[in-house]
């Protein structure tokens, strides 16, 4: 026995519906013209059938206005349940879905008995509208009529409705009450999980479906989307194999889903393989691969596929143009952007909001680089207004961005006036753009005033005003605004944290900076690239290098300035930290510059770490940094400091062009490692080279080598050559080594004569050298004379001897015992 028809009061009329929804024709009496060519339904049953057939054709094709006109032309007795259902289904599928619900209320008002299919259509319309309250009312009605457990159409409609209204638990309860769910029921529940972010549950349900042998193309597409969201690339490969096994390869819908999956997973080669093997590539296929390449920053490939699509296909749509314009903007390929602009005008897409927003963004970046075209984005806005007739929030925000980048305060104020004049309620994006524009143009008080008058400012507006105050040097106010933002429990984002960390660095507020670090972690921004880079700079400024390095390990190599780290450790004279940092660089495969490489070699030499020095040499050779003469000189110095003359000579001999600094480095290496004879021999070889003019440092080293070997005549020959031939003015070091040469040879009278006749009278270093040489040879008389001369020079010239030492020299008697005890 069939259930009785529902009473008129079963579904209470919602306040969201128009009160005119009493008769079927009244809601659209004034909005639809009558069609005189449609025959009256009372003429004949054949005419009624023709009208019904025409109604269904219009509704299925989405031509809802003609469909409604046909329906309104039918007399009330001729409107069967099929006609009502056909029109409702059309509205539910093609929109506006609210009209389907109004038709349901009209049916109930006319005491027509809806069947299960009508209720399933109404539930679908309710899902499109997103009204959970109306959906629950429909659920109660179909439950009273006994349709929930008996009809799968209604049950599936309920699952879809609850899923679309974000009530997943109710959808699960309805699904659990289905005795024998079919493929549609299972797919509805599968979609419900993915749409509500429960991808793991979706995959578990998919596994059960595969086990039961219930699977089709749409089910596989939903599973691919869930696997992509969870990052399960391996599962995506298995689903691909399942498609091949089921013979679904070549299905355009599934192939497009596969392209999207591999693109989101970063498997670009597999994505390209799927695309190339497609026999027929539709517009969705081209859009998916172009968008995937664009999202993976493969701009060349995205542009190449765009050109191929324009060559092979008849055209593109707004999705294609939006993706490719972002690529053009990122690459700065503005010539291509202008060509695309011309195409979209010809294609009639210049009124699309998303396309025009991307185009405006491109021109804003173009105007930023080409200061002669600053006014062009504003002309674009004027052109858009002439086409569209009303302001769009995205376009206005892009125009304000242009004013901010050009520091065009007058144009920004004009746009602000246009917004106010249009009586449009600006969204948070436009409000934040206005705040940002005023701050960047130097009108900080106007920016702060606009922010203070904004009701319930969102995260973007708060971030803009904090960043604007930092930009204008008001760091204290920026910190105060951030504290207010915390107190009002407004969600922070990456721009908020980067701005307030800038304020902490400027104020030197280490405590607040570390507190913000913890706050960013709690709010899920602990791994955000922009926030991490700001934190790294903050900890570097505070001198907490190891904490900054720890954060850097979460960043990719191209986002870390490793040279800045090495420089920071070098300024702190932390050579151990530099060597440890070098091991990190090796593991990361980071690129170095010559300055950073020099600092690493210097640290290896300071710590006498030969093994690490060899590793650094190999790493720099691999990265092409060891081919310059300057870097080879640093290698020689490093090996010399590590006591490995063999490796120093290898680095020297492998140099194709040896300049004076290279010879000086190898000479210094031999002097410092106890091979003065070799140093003198190398110096003589350098003098024989035409293009190698010896430096003052080279002469200093060879004179020291002569002092160590006692070669007096060679020392004087080099000294005379330096002053007479190469016109190098001797320094105190040169004089000191000459005195040392004479003193070690026991030639103290000659040394005194050299001091009196050659050395400047104010030179303390020569007297000190004579004193040391006399002490080593036990010549007490010369020791006394040298000490007396040194004390006199120190008092007269106020040399760099410490004050405490000078006091001892003046007070203590100048005896040999006193001099020995002092020096």
mmCIF file of N, CA, C and O in Angstrom, residues 545-595:
data_model
loop_
_atom_site.group_PDB
_atom_site.id
_atom_site.type_symbol
_atom_site.label_atom_id
_atom_site.label_comp_id
_atom_site.label_asym_id
_atom_site.label_seq_id
_atom_site.Cartn_x
_atom_site.Cartn_y
_atom_site.Cartn_z
ATOM 1 N N UNK A 545 74.465 32.163 16.322
ATOM 2 C CA UNK A 545 74.715 31.581 15.012
ATOM 3 C C UNK A 545 74.279 30.128 14.923
ATOM 4 O O UNK A 545 73.768 29.686 13.898
ATOM 5 N N UNK A 546 74.489 29.394 15.984
ATOM 6 C CA UNK A 546 74.143 27.969 15.940
ATOM 7 C C UNK A 546 72.624 27.767 15.877
ATOM 8 O O UNK A 546 72.145 26.838 15.215
ATOM 9 N N UNK A 547 71.864 28.629 16.557
ATOM 10 C CA UNK A 547 70.406 28.546 16.469
ATOM 11 C C UNK A 547 69.940 28.889 15.055
ATOM 12 O O UNK A 547 69.031 28.251 14.508
ATOM 13 N N UNK A 548 70.567 29.898 14.448
ATOM 14 C CA UNK A 548 70.218 30.261 13.071
ATOM 15 C C UNK A 548 70.546 29.122 12.111
ATOM 16 O O UNK A 548 69.762 28.818 11.201
ATOM 17 N N UNK A 549 71.690 28.475 12.323
ATOM 18 C CA UNK A 549 72.073 27.358 11.459
ATOM 19 C C UNK A 549 71.101 26.192 11.603
ATOM 20 O O UNK A 549 70.753 25.530 10.615
ATOM 21 N N UNK A 550 70.626 25.948 12.804
ATOM 22 C CA UNK A 550 69.667 24.871 13.034
ATOM 23 C C UNK A 550 68.375 25.117 12.254
ATOM 24 O O UNK A 550 67.796 24.182 11.681
ATOM 25 N N UNK A 551 67.943 26.374 12.190
ATOM 26 C CA UNK A 551 66.737 26.703 11.431
ATOM 27 C C UNK A 551 66.981 26.572 9.932
ATOM 28 O O UNK A 551 66.077 26.202 9.179
ATOM 29 N N UNK A 552 68.204 26.851 9.507
ATOM 30 C CA UNK A 552 68.516 26.791 8.075
ATOM 31 C C UNK A 552 68.397 25.385 7.519
ATOM 32 O O UNK A 552 68.167 25.217 6.317
ATOM 33 N N UNK A 553 68.548 24.399 8.351
ATOM 34 C CA UNK A 553 68.485 23.017 7.874
ATOM 35 C C UNK A 553 67.089 22.656 7.390
ATOM 36 O O UNK A 553 66.911 21.654 6.706
ATOM 37 N N UNK A 554 66.078 23.476 7.752
ATOM 38 C CA UNK A 554 64.711 23.238 7.280
ATOM 39 C C UNK A 554 64.417 23.941 5.959
ATOM 40 O O UNK A 554 63.327 23.793 5.419
ATOM 41 N N UNK A 555 65.389 24.706 5.460
ATOM 42 C CA UNK A 555 65.209 25.428 4.204
ATOM 43 C C UNK A 555 65.952 24.710 3.085
ATOM 44 O O UNK A 555 66.896 23.956 3.331
ATOM 45 N N UNK A 556 65.522 24.956 1.857
ATOM 46 C CA UNK A 556 66.245 24.400 0.718
ATOM 47 C C UNK A 556 67.485 25.238 0.442
ATOM 48 O O UNK A 556 67.601 26.379 0.888
ATOM 49 N N UNK A 557 68.432 24.670 -0.304
ATOM 50 C CA UNK A 557 69.736 25.312 -0.492
ATOM 51 C C UNK A 557 69.638 26.689 -1.128
ATOM 52 O O UNK A 557 70.332 27.630 -0.735
ATOM 53 N N UNK A 558 68.780 26.833 -2.143
ATOM 54 C CA UNK A 558 68.715 28.114 -2.850
ATOM 55 C C UNK A 558 68.063 29.204 -2.020
ATOM 56 O O UNK A 558 68.093 30.375 -2.403
ATOM 57 N N UNK A 559 67.465 28.836 -0.870
ATOM 58 C CA UNK A 559 66.825 29.828 -0.014
ATOM 59 C C UNK A 559 67.712 30.252 1.152
ATOM 60 O O UNK A 559 67.328 31.102 1.942
ATOM 61 N N UNK A 560 68.912 29.669 1.263
ATOM 62 C CA UNK A 560 69.806 29.960 2.381
ATOM 63 C C UNK A 560 71.030 30.697 1.854
ATOM 64 O O UNK A 560 71.647 30.272 0.867
ATOM 65 N N UNK A 561 71.387 31.792 2.503
ATOM 66 C CA UNK A 561 72.613 32.508 2.170
ATOM 67 C C UNK A 561 73.734 31.941 3.036
ATOM 68 O O UNK A 561 74.025 32.448 4.128
ATOM 69 N N UNK A 562 74.337 30.865 2.555
ATOM 70 C CA UNK A 562 75.379 30.207 3.336
ATOM 71 C C UNK A 562 76.573 31.138 3.543
ATOM 72 O O UNK A 562 77.256 31.070 4.569
ATOM 73 N N UNK A 563 76.846 31.984 2.556
ATOM 74 C CA UNK A 563 77.954 32.920 2.719
ATOM 75 C C UNK A 563 77.759 33.840 3.906
ATOM 76 O O UNK A 563 78.722 34.203 4.596
ATOM 77 N N UNK A 564 76.518 34.230 4.175
ATOM 78 C CA UNK A 564 76.231 35.082 5.331
ATOM 79 C C UNK A 564 76.566 34.370 6.630
ATOM 80 O O UNK A 564 77.102 34.967 7.574
ATOM 81 N N UNK A 565 76.277 33.072 6.675
ATOM 82 C CA UNK A 565 76.593 32.285 7.872
ATOM 83 C C UNK A 565 78.100 32.199 8.082
ATOM 84 O O UNK A 565 78.599 32.402 9.188
ATOM 85 N N UNK A 566 78.820 31.881 7.016
ATOM 86 C CA UNK A 566 80.267 31.750 7.145
ATOM 87 C C UNK A 566 80.877 33.080 7.571
ATOM 88 O O UNK A 566 81.775 33.132 8.420
ATOM 89 N N UNK A 567 80.363 34.179 7.002
ATOM 90 C CA UNK A 567 80.868 35.504 7.360
ATOM 91 C C UNK A 567 80.580 35.814 8.827
ATOM 92 O O UNK A 567 81.426 36.393 9.526
ATOM 93 N N UNK A 568 79.399 35.424 9.303
ATOM 94 C CA UNK A 568 79.046 35.677 10.706
ATOM 95 C C UNK A 568 79.968 34.902 11.651
ATOM 96 O O UNK A 568 80.460 35.438 12.646
ATOM 97 N N UNK A 569 80.216 33.625 11.347
ATOM 98 C CA UNK A 569 81.138 32.835 12.171
ATOM 99 C C UNK A 569 82.555 33.422 12.116
ATOM 100 O O UNK A 569 83.288 33.410 13.110
ATOM 101 N N UNK A 570 82.934 33.940 10.952
ATOM 102 C CA UNK A 570 84.277 34.514 10.809
ATOM 103 C C UNK A 570 84.419 35.773 11.654
ATOM 104 O O UNK A 570 85.456 35.985 12.299
ATOM 105 N N UNK A 571 83.390 36.625 11.663
ATOM 106 C CA UNK A 571 83.453 37.837 12.479
ATOM 107 C C UNK A 571 83.515 37.512 13.959
ATOM 108 O O UNK A 571 84.098 38.274 14.735
ATOM 109 N N UNK A 572 82.915 36.384 14.342
ATOM 110 C CA UNK A 572 82.985 35.941 15.742
ATOM 111 C C UNK A 572 84.261 35.164 16.028
ATOM 112 O O UNK A 572 84.459 34.686 17.151
ATOM 113 N N UNK A 573 85.128 35.035 15.011
ATOM 114 C CA UNK A 573 86.394 34.304 15.132
ATOM 115 C C UNK A 573 86.172 32.858 15.585
ATOM 116 O O UNK A 573 86.981 32.277 16.311
ATOM 117 N N UNK A 574 85.051 32.291 15.127
ATOM 118 C CA UNK A 574 84.698 30.912 15.478
ATOM 119 C C UNK A 574 85.090 30.000 14.311
ATOM 120 O O UNK A 574 84.270 29.655 13.458
ATOM 121 N N UNK A 575 86.349 29.632 14.272
ATOM 122 C CA UNK A 575 86.835 28.814 13.156
ATOM 123 C C UNK A 575 86.304 27.385 13.234
ATOM 124 O O UNK A 575 86.069 26.749 12.201
ATOM 125 N N UNK A 576 86.103 26.894 14.440
ATOM 126 C CA UNK A 576 85.512 25.557 14.586
ATOM 127 C C UNK A 576 84.096 25.538 14.021
ATOM 128 O O UNK A 576 83.691 24.580 13.350
ATOM 129 N N UNK A 577 83.330 26.601 14.276
ATOM 130 C CA UNK A 577 81.985 26.691 13.724
ATOM 131 C C UNK A 577 81.996 26.718 12.204
ATOM 132 O O UNK A 577 81.129 26.114 11.553
ATOM 133 N N UNK A 578 82.982 27.388 11.594
ATOM 134 C CA UNK A 578 83.064 27.437 10.133
ATOM 135 C C UNK A 578 83.355 26.058 9.568
ATOM 136 O O UNK A 578 82.765 25.644 8.555
ATOM 137 N N UNK A 579 84.257 25.312 10.223
ATOM 138 C CA UNK A 579 84.570 23.963 9.734
ATOM 139 C C UNK A 579 83.358 23.050 9.860
ATOM 140 O O UNK A 579 83.054 22.268 8.942
ATOM 141 N N UNK A 580 82.639 23.163 10.968
ATOM 142 C CA UNK A 580 81.419 22.356 11.118
ATOM 143 C C UNK A 580 80.365 22.754 10.087
ATOM 144 O O UNK A 580 79.646 21.906 9.544
ATOM 145 N N UNK A 581 80.286 24.045 9.823
ATOM 146 C CA UNK A 581 79.353 24.524 8.812
ATOM 147 C C UNK A 581 79.732 23.993 7.430
ATOM 148 O O UNK A 581 78.854 23.678 6.618
ATOM 149 N N UNK A 582 81.033 23.859 7.179
ATOM 150 C CA UNK A 582 81.469 23.319 5.893
ATOM 151 C C UNK A 582 80.986 21.876 5.703
ATOM 152 O O UNK A 582 80.598 21.483 4.603
ATOM 153 N N UNK A 583 80.983 21.100 6.777
ATOM 154 C CA UNK A 583 80.455 19.729 6.673
ATOM 155 C C UNK A 583 78.974 19.752 6.322
ATOM 156 O O UNK A 583 78.493 18.903 5.549
ATOM 157 N N UNK A 584 78.236 20.715 6.874
ATOM 158 C CA UNK A 584 76.816 20.856 6.526
ATOM 159 C C UNK A 584 76.668 21.212 5.047
ATOM 160 O O UNK A 584 75.814 20.673 4.336
ATOM 161 N N UNK A 585 77.507 22.105 4.568
ATOM 162 C CA UNK A 585 77.456 22.504 3.161
ATOM 163 C C UNK A 585 77.753 21.328 2.242
ATOM 164 O O UNK A 585 77.161 21.196 1.162
ATOM 165 N N UNK A 586 78.670 20.477 2.670
ATOM 166 C CA UNK A 586 78.983 19.294 1.863
ATOM 167 C C UNK A 586 77.770 18.380 1.735
ATOM 168 O O UNK A 586 77.469 17.883 0.644
ATOM 169 N N UNK A 587 77.083 18.161 2.865
ATOM 170 C CA UNK A 587 75.914 17.281 2.827
ATOM 171 C C UNK A 587 74.788 17.884 1.985
ATOM 172 O O UNK A 587 74.050 17.162 1.326
ATOM 173 N N UNK A 588 74.667 19.202 2.030
ATOM 174 C CA UNK A 588 73.593 19.861 1.282
ATOM 175 C C UNK A 588 73.927 20.067 -0.184
ATOM 176 O O UNK A 588 73.035 20.351 -0.988
ATOM 177 N N UNK A 589 75.196 19.965 -0.540
ATOM 178 C CA UNK A 589 75.597 20.236 -1.913
ATOM 179 C C UNK A 589 75.424 21.691 -2.285
ATOM 180 O O UNK A 589 75.095 22.018 -3.430
ATOM 181 N N UNK A 590 75.662 22.588 -1.321
ATOM 182 C CA UNK A 590 75.407 24.011 -1.542
ATOM 183 C C UNK A 590 76.481 24.623 -2.438
ATOM 184 O O UNK A 590 77.624 24.178 -2.469
ATOM 185 N N UNK A 591 76.087 25.683 -3.143
ATOM 186 C CA UNK A 591 77.016 26.435 -3.983
ATOM 187 C C UNK A 591 77.689 27.515 -3.142
ATOM 188 O O UNK A 591 77.044 28.187 -2.341
ATOM 189 N N UNK A 592 79.005 27.689 -3.343
ATOM 190 C CA UNK A 592 79.767 28.685 -2.601
ATOM 191 C C UNK A 592 80.308 29.739 -3.557
ATOM 192 O O UNK A 592 80.455 29.491 -4.755
ATOM 193 N N UNK A 593 80.642 30.903 -3.003
ATOM 194 C CA UNK A 593 81.366 31.901 -3.790
ATOM 195 C C UNK A 593 82.816 31.911 -3.330
ATOM 196 O O UNK A 593 83.205 31.221 -2.389
ATOM 197 N N UNK A 594 83.644 32.714 -4.002
ATOM 198 C CA UNK A 594 85.071 32.702 -3.711
ATOM 199 C C UNK A 594 85.376 33.230 -2.312
ATOM 200 O O UNK A 594 86.276 32.715 -1.628
ATOM 201 N N UNK A 595 84.623 34.224 -1.873
ATOM 202 C CA UNK A 595 84.876 34.774 -0.537
ATOM 203 C C UNK A 595 84.573 33.741 0.548
ATOM 204 O O UNK A 595 85.355 33.579 1.495
#
